[in-house]
Amino acid sequence: MPRLPTPKLPAALQGPPPRPGEENGNVAPADAAKEAGITVVDWVDERTSLSGAARWLMFRKIPKGTNWYYTLGSATLFAFLSQAVTGVFLAMYYRPDAGGGAYESIRHITDQVFLGQFVRGMHLWGASVMVVLVFLHMARTFLFGAYKYPRELNWVIGVVLLILTLVMALTGYLLPFDQRAYWATVVANNITATGPLIGPYLGDFLRAGPEFGATTLSRFYSIHMLVVPGLIAALIGAHLYLVTKLGTTAPPWQKVETRPELNEAEV
Ligand code: HEM
């Protein structure tokens, strides 16, 4: 059978003319790589529609008057991520052994592991930075009235995040298992046990036995590196979902400016 000629596309649909070397359908290697990248992203997106979610999350309208104080939440998030990354490296060398092994492993990290002292320092100082940032972020949301309707649930999630951040700081303090860590945790645990209603149960749970010792250290370690980071990550997800869904609150002075009934200059 004679082959039918390929129909010629109208000029508007033909695309740009081939560049030198591309006349026979060849594509320059750099262009091929670029095209492959686009295709992989498209391939994943076609099956997941993730680009829609990413656009929903990242391209949002923000109120007039948004300022640097609104970066405190993201700064807290960054501090958490930094703690997670440095914590994973520390966990590669740390041993929760109450018979001297824990302290030895920390000494090994500080004195012998490449960049160990630096990573340990980042984790240690990062813990304080995160606590300070979470308080500053909470103060910002409180002073800007961002806890009011419809953001009460996000405030409550924030309170839980604050408590969990403090639990991280408390449980992490015991891990070097030196004299200071030991006695500071004994005192903190005794204070916890004097709390109302659940205080005594919480004290017993954290001590994990009649005396402070090996089981206490294992319990603190599992809470510090598994339970609480998991909870914090999940709650940050819910927190950011609500921030994206509800948007952020305009600064209080901005509200007055944009509501004509409250602004005499515009009446
Ligand atoms: C791990 C801790 C936390 C992280 C990573 C975090 C992260 C964020 C981020 C990124 C935002 C959006 C930007 C901004 O307003 O700064 C935000 C908003 C908000 N956060 Fe947090 N947050 C944390 C803890 C808290 C705490 C402790 C509270 C209060 C008790 C809180 C209450 C709120 C509220 C009410 C908003 C909405 C702000 C608005 O509408 O203007 N958050 N958070």
Tab-separated table of C-alpha atoms and ligand atoms in Angstrom:
chain	number	residue	atom	x	y	z
A	1	MET	CA	0.000	0.000	0.000
A	2	PRO	CA	1.363	3.447	-0.821
A	3	ARG	CA	2.282	5.475	2.352
A	4	LEU	CA	0.107	8.521	2.940
A	5	PRO	CA	2.066	11.783	3.296
A	6	THR	CA	2.295	13.131	6.890
A	7	PRO	CA	-0.145	16.082	7.133
A	8	LYS	CA	1.691	19.396	7.575
A	9	LEU	CA	0.782	21.362	10.705
A	10	PRO	CA	-0.272	24.986	10.330
A	11	ALA	CA	2.651	27.406	10.926
A	12	ALA	CA	1.193	28.579	14.292
A	13	LEU	CA	1.381	25.032	15.704
A	14	GLN	CA	4.806	24.140	14.361
A	15	GLY	CA	6.885	25.661	17.169
A	16	PRO	CA	10.284	27.326	16.728
A	17	PRO	CA	12.492	26.288	13.791
A	18	PRO	CA	15.184	23.679	14.643
A	19	ARG	CA	18.508	25.060	15.886
A	20	PRO	CA	21.818	24.107	14.184
A	21	GLY	CA	22.425	20.387	14.771
A	22	GLU	CA	18.771	19.655	15.585
A	23	GLU	CA	17.479	19.379	11.992
A	24	ASN	CA	17.092	15.576	12.111
A	25	GLY	CA	15.265	15.524	15.407
A	26	ASN	CA	18.498	15.449	17.492
A	27	VAL	CA	18.321	17.376	20.764
A	28	ALA	CA	21.403	18.979	22.388
A	29	PRO	CA	22.382	17.002	25.572
A	30	ALA	CA	21.786	20.012	27.855
A	31	ASP	CA	18.293	20.501	26.423
A	32	ALA	CA	17.566	16.788	26.725
A	33	ALA	CA	18.503	16.901	30.428
A	34	LYS	CA	16.345	19.980	30.948
A	35	GLU	CA	13.426	18.311	29.205
A	36	ALA	CA	13.892	15.109	31.234
A	37	GLY	CA	13.744	17.173	34.468
A	38	ILE	CA	10.511	18.785	33.412
A	39	THR	CA	9.117	15.450	32.371
A	40	VAL	CA	9.963	13.791	35.714
A	41	VAL	CA	8.249	16.608	37.621
A	42	ASP	CA	5.280	16.424	35.266
A	43	TRP	CA	5.230	12.630	35.563
A	44	VAL	CA	5.048	12.771	39.367
A	45	ASP	CA	2.582	15.664	39.323
A	46	GLU	CA	0.257	13.920	36.868
A	47	ARG	CA	-0.029	11.021	39.318
A	48	THR	CA	-0.132	12.954	42.598
A	49	SER	CA	-1.388	16.505	41.806
A	50	LEU	CA	1.150	17.649	44.390
A	51	SER	CA	1.861	20.913	42.567
A	52	GLY	CA	-1.677	22.076	43.438
A	53	ALA	CA	-1.055	21.426	47.133
A	54	ALA	CA	2.370	23.129	46.972
A	55	ARG	CA	0.844	26.167	45.253
A	56	TRP	CA	-1.961	26.248	47.872
A	57	LEU	CA	0.628	26.128	50.646
A	58	MET	CA	3.146	28.615	49.279
A	59	PHE	CA	1.290	31.200	47.203
A	60	ARG	CA	-1.100	32.808	49.649
A	61	LYS	CA	-2.459	36.269	50.126
A	62	ILE	CA	-1.043	37.882	53.237
A	63	PRO	CA	-2.571	40.829	55.084
A	64	LYS	CA	-1.296	44.360	54.593
A	65	GLY	CA	1.162	45.314	57.321
A	66	THR	CA	2.727	41.836	57.610
A	67	ASN	CA	6.179	42.412	59.129
A	68	TRP	CA	9.287	40.676	60.489
A	69	TYR	CA	7.440	39.449	63.601
A	70	TYR	CA	5.552	37.056	61.319
A	71	THR	CA	8.805	35.197	60.635
A	72	LEU	CA	9.065	33.952	64.237
A	73	GLY	CA	6.912	30.873	63.513
A	74	SER	CA	9.090	29.916	60.528
A	75	ALA	CA	12.213	30.577	62.621
A	76	THR	CA	10.872	28.142	65.250
A	77	LEU	CA	10.211	25.617	62.491
A	78	PHE	CA	13.794	26.029	61.250
A	79	ALA	CA	15.132	25.552	64.787
A	80	PHE	CA	13.107	22.327	65.079
A	81	LEU	CA	14.443	21.018	61.747
A	82	SER	CA	18.007	21.868	62.785
A	83	GLN	CA	17.475	19.971	66.061
A	84	ALA	CA	16.131	16.984	64.116
A	85	VAL	CA	19.134	16.871	61.741
A	86	THR	CA	21.823	17.384	64.420
A	87	GLY	CA	19.961	14.947	66.724
A	88	VAL	CA	20.128	12.189	64.085
A	89	PHE	CA	23.928	12.612	63.865
A	90	LEU	CA	24.288	12.554	67.663
A	91	ALA	CA	22.106	9.421	67.880
A	92	MET	CA	24.609	7.625	65.624
A	93	TYR	CA	27.203	7.778	68.442
A	94	TYR	CA	25.211	8.175	71.678
A	95	ARG	CA	24.661	5.143	73.975
A	96	PRO	CA	21.913	5.364	76.647
A	97	ASP	CA	23.998	3.343	79.129
A	98	ALA	CA	23.622	4.437	82.741
A	99	GLY	CA	26.753	2.518	83.818
A	100	GLY	CA	29.069	5.237	82.488
A	101	GLY	CA	28.609	4.430	78.781
A	102	ALA	CA	26.332	7.400	78.129
A	103	TYR	CA	28.846	9.886	79.508
A	104	GLU	CA	31.698	8.154	77.690
A	105	SER	CA	29.816	8.264	74.374
A	106	ILE	CA	29.228	11.997	74.807
A	107	ARG	CA	32.939	12.489	75.558
A	108	HIS	CA	33.767	10.469	72.467
A	109	ILE	CA	31.463	12.679	70.345
A	110	THR	CA	33.030	15.853	71.748
A	111	ASP	CA	36.699	14.832	71.626
A	112	GLN	CA	37.080	12.311	68.831
A	113	VAL	CA	34.264	12.378	66.269
A	114	PHE	CA	34.891	14.640	63.255
A	115	LEU	CA	32.892	17.869	63.812
A	116	GLY	CA	31.319	16.147	66.851
A	117	GLN	CA	31.829	19.095	69.171
A	118	PHE	CA	30.327	21.429	66.561
A	119	VAL	CA	27.225	19.278	65.986
A	120	ARG	CA	26.774	18.748	69.726
A	121	GLY	CA	27.115	22.499	70.281
A	122	MET	CA	24.529	23.207	67.596
A	123	HIS	CA	22.114	20.776	69.249
A	124	LEU	CA	22.755	22.154	72.739
A	125	TRP	CA	22.447	25.839	71.815
A	126	GLY	CA	19.711	25.088	69.278
A	127	ALA	CA	17.556	23.718	72.125
A	128	SER	CA	17.724	27.063	73.957
A	129	VAL	CA	17.178	28.980	70.713
A	130	MET	CA	14.050	26.932	69.979
A	131	VAL	CA	12.626	27.536	73.473
A	132	VAL	CA	13.244	31.311	73.181
A	133	LEU	CA	11.774	31.444	69.656
A	134	VAL	CA	8.651	29.493	70.566
A	135	PHE	CA	7.963	31.945	73.414
A	136	LEU	CA	8.568	34.973	71.164
A	137	HIS	CA	6.274	33.493	68.484
A	138	MET	CA	3.594	32.858	71.091
A	139	ALA	CA	3.955	36.443	72.369
A	140	ARG	CA	3.539	37.746	68.792
A	141	THR	CA	0.364	35.750	68.180
A	142	PHE	CA	-1.006	36.801	71.576
A	143	LEU	CA	-0.236	40.520	71.169
A	144	PHE	CA	-1.631	40.556	67.614
A	145	GLY	CA	-4.834	38.876	68.840
A	146	ALA	CA	-4.242	35.883	66.531
A	147	TYR	CA	-5.644	33.476	69.154
A	148	LYS	CA	-9.208	34.756	68.591
A	149	TYR	CA	-11.926	33.266	66.356
A	150	PRO	CA	-11.410	31.384	64.051
A	151	ARG	CA	-7.856	30.532	65.185
A	152	GLU	CA	-8.552	29.184	68.712
A	153	LEU	CA	-7.763	25.610	67.658
A	154	ASN	CA	-4.399	26.716	66.271
A	155	TRP	CA	-3.650	28.435	69.573
A	156	VAL	CA	-4.483	25.217	71.459
A	157	ILE	CA	-2.244	23.214	69.100
A	158	GLY	CA	0.422	25.863	69.769
A	159	VAL	CA	0.109	25.390	73.536
A	160	VAL	CA	0.647	21.634	73.103
A	161	LEU	CA	3.671	22.398	70.882
A	162	LEU	CA	5.067	24.653	73.605
A	163	ILE	CA	4.678	21.929	76.257
A	164	LEU	CA	6.284	19.352	73.944
A	165	THR	CA	9.200	21.713	73.229
A	166	LEU	CA	9.780	22.027	76.978
A	167	VAL	CA	9.551	18.228	77.372
A	168	MET	CA	12.308	17.939	74.723
A	169	ALA	CA	14.498	20.300	76.724
A	170	LEU	CA	13.833	18.419	79.986
A	171	THR	CA	14.408	14.914	78.604
A	172	GLY	CA	17.510	15.981	76.650
A	173	TYR	CA	19.151	17.424	79.746
A	174	LEU	CA	19.487	13.994	81.391
A	175	LEU	CA	21.168	12.283	78.435
A	176	PRO	CA	24.860	13.138	79.191
A	177	PHE	CA	24.200	11.399	82.563
A	178	ASP	CA	26.825	13.336	84.462
A	179	GLN	CA	26.331	14.704	87.993
A	180	ARG	CA	24.721	17.928	86.789
A	181	ALA	CA	22.292	16.150	84.449
A	182	TYR	CA	21.420	13.565	87.085
A	183	TRP	CA	20.678	15.937	89.958
A	184	ALA	CA	18.943	18.565	87.808
A	185	THR	CA	16.596	15.846	86.550
A	186	VAL	CA	15.990	14.491	90.065
A	187	VAL	CA	14.931	18.009	91.123
A	188	ALA	CA	12.793	18.548	87.976
A	189	ASN	CA	11.113	15.178	88.483
A	190	ASN	CA	10.385	15.903	92.154
A	191	ILE	CA	8.767	19.200	91.126
A	192	THR	CA	6.719	17.392	88.446
A	193	ALA	CA	5.525	14.875	91.057
A	194	THR	CA	4.117	17.683	93.227
A	195	GLY	CA	1.789	18.793	90.382
A	196	PRO	CA	-1.972	18.451	90.902
A	197	LEU	CA	-3.927	15.308	89.913
A	198	ILE	CA	-1.579	13.703	87.370
A	199	GLY	CA	1.639	15.058	88.958
A	200	PRO	CA	2.524	11.971	91.073
A	201	TYR	CA	1.677	9.559	88.218
A	202	LEU	CA	3.773	11.606	85.791
A	203	GLY	CA	6.689	11.610	88.250
A	204	ASP	CA	6.486	7.794	88.603
A	205	PHE	CA	6.172	7.346	84.849
A	206	LEU	CA	9.254	9.453	84.111
A	207	ARG	CA	11.392	7.836	86.842
A	208	ALA	CA	10.432	4.429	85.410
A	209	GLY	CA	11.230	2.557	88.648
A	210	PRO	CA	11.834	3.088	92.359
A	211	GLU	CA	15.205	4.805	91.751
A	212	PHE	CA	16.723	7.031	89.108
A	213	GLY	CA	18.850	4.722	86.946
A	214	ALA	CA	19.149	2.704	83.766
A	215	THR	CA	15.405	2.493	83.053
A	216	THR	CA	14.986	6.238	83.664
A	217	LEU	CA	17.696	6.983	81.097
A	218	SER	CA	16.181	4.624	78.473
A	219	ARG	CA	12.752	6.114	79.043
A	220	PHE	CA	14.012	9.682	78.726
A	221	TYR	CA	15.964	8.760	75.590
A	222	SER	CA	12.997	7.129	73.843
A	223	ILE	CA	10.745	10.074	74.765
A	224	HIS	CA	13.435	12.520	73.587
A	225	MET	CA	14.305	10.972	70.240
A	226	LEU	CA	11.145	9.121	69.183
A	227	VAL	CA	7.880	9.996	70.921
A	228	VAL	CA	8.038	13.777	71.276
A	229	PRO	CA	9.737	14.650	67.927
A	230	GLY	CA	7.084	12.518	66.174
A	231	LEU	CA	4.286	14.331	68.006
A	232	ILE	CA	5.867	17.738	67.319
A	233	ALA	CA	6.251	16.965	63.592
A	234	ALA	CA	2.602	15.836	63.327
A	235	LEU	CA	1.319	18.851	65.251
A	236	ILE	CA	3.434	21.289	63.194
A	237	GLY	CA	1.741	19.749	60.135
A	238	ALA	CA	-1.710	20.461	61.620
A	239	HIS	CA	-0.579	23.933	62.754
A	240	LEU	CA	0.648	24.890	59.268
A	241	TYR	CA	-2.442	23.402	57.623
A	242	LEU	CA	-4.586	25.730	59.737
A	243	VAL	CA	-2.291	28.716	59.071
A	244	THR	CA	-2.660	28.085	55.328
A	245	LYS	CA	-6.399	27.481	55.502
A	246	LEU	CA	-7.245	30.455	57.724
A	247	GLY	CA	-4.485	32.856	56.645
A	248	THR	CA	-2.598	35.021	59.119
A	249	THR	CA	-4.107	37.794	61.219
A	250	ALA	CA	-3.458	41.395	60.184
A	251	PRO	CA	-1.587	43.516	62.756
A	252	PRO	CA	-4.061	45.194	65.175
A	253	TRP	CA	-3.266	48.711	63.919
A	254	GLN	CA	-3.854	47.577	60.336
A	255	LYS	CA	-7.361	46.398	61.205
A	256	VAL	CA	-8.293	49.849	62.437
A	257	GLU	CA	-6.928	51.418	59.270
A	258	THR	CA	-8.872	49.088	56.976
A	259	ARG	CA	-12.245	49.266	58.776
A	260	PRO	CA	-13.861	52.532	57.713
A	261	GLU	CA	-16.377	52.531	60.588
A	262	LEU	CA	-13.463	52.665	63.066
A	263	ASN	CA	-11.395	55.146	61.150
A	264	GLU	CA	-12.702	58.678	61.604
A	265	ALA	CA	-10.474	60.087	58.868
A	266	GLU	CA	-12.387	58.074	56.292
A	267	VAL	CA	-15.942	58.756	57.560
B	1	HEM	C1	7.170	24.129	67.382
B	1	HEM	C2	6.528	25.232	67.619
B	1	HEM	C3	5.815	26.114	66.594
B	1	HEM	C4	6.030	26.246	65.242
B	1	HEM	C5	7.067	25.538	64.380
B	1	HEM	C6	5.067	27.217	64.752
B	1	HEM	C7	4.978	27.645	63.430
B	1	HEM	C8	4.115	28.629	62.985
B	1	HEM	C9	4.155	29.296	61.695
B	1	HEM	C10	5.212	29.013	60.611
B	1	HEM	C11	3.141	30.173	61.633
B	1	HEM	C12	2.795	31.145	60.465
B	1	HEM	C13	3.712	32.371	60.490
B	1	HEM	C14	3.662	33.167	61.775
B	1	HEM	O1	2.593	33.685	62.122
B	1	HEM	O2	4.703	33.221	62.454
B	1	HEM	C15	2.385	30.074	62.875
B	1	HEM	C16	1.230	30.760	63.193
B	1	HEM	C17	0.552	30.683	64.392
B	1	HEM	N1	1.003	30.059	65.541
B	1	HEM	FE1	2.638	28.876	65.675
B	1	HEM	N2	4.271	27.622	65.807
B	1	HEM	C18	4.708	26.991	66.949
B	1	HEM	C19	4.244	27.171	68.233
B	1	HEM	C20	3.155	27.988	68.568
B	1	HEM	C21	2.730	28.305	69.926
B	1	HEM	C22	3.461	27.849	71.187
B	1	HEM	C23	1.585	29.058	69.811
B	1	HEM	C24	0.720	29.629	70.893
B	1	HEM	C25	0.477	29.056	72.025
B	1	HEM	C26	1.305	29.232	68.391
B	1	HEM	C27	0.217	29.873	67.863
B	1	HEM	C28	0.078	30.268	66.546
B	1	HEM	C29	-1.047	31.012	66.020
B	1	HEM	C30	-2.311	31.441	66.791
B	1	HEM	C31	-0.756	31.274	64.663
B	1	HEM	C32	-1.606	32.057	63.666
B	1	HEM	C33	-0.989	33.437	63.559
B	1	HEM	C34	-1.854	34.431	62.811
B	1	HEM	O3	-2.977	34.114	62.438
B	1	HEM	O4	-1.357	35.550	62.596
B	1	HEM	N3	2.291	28.586	67.669
B	1	HEM	N4	3.021	29.137	63.694
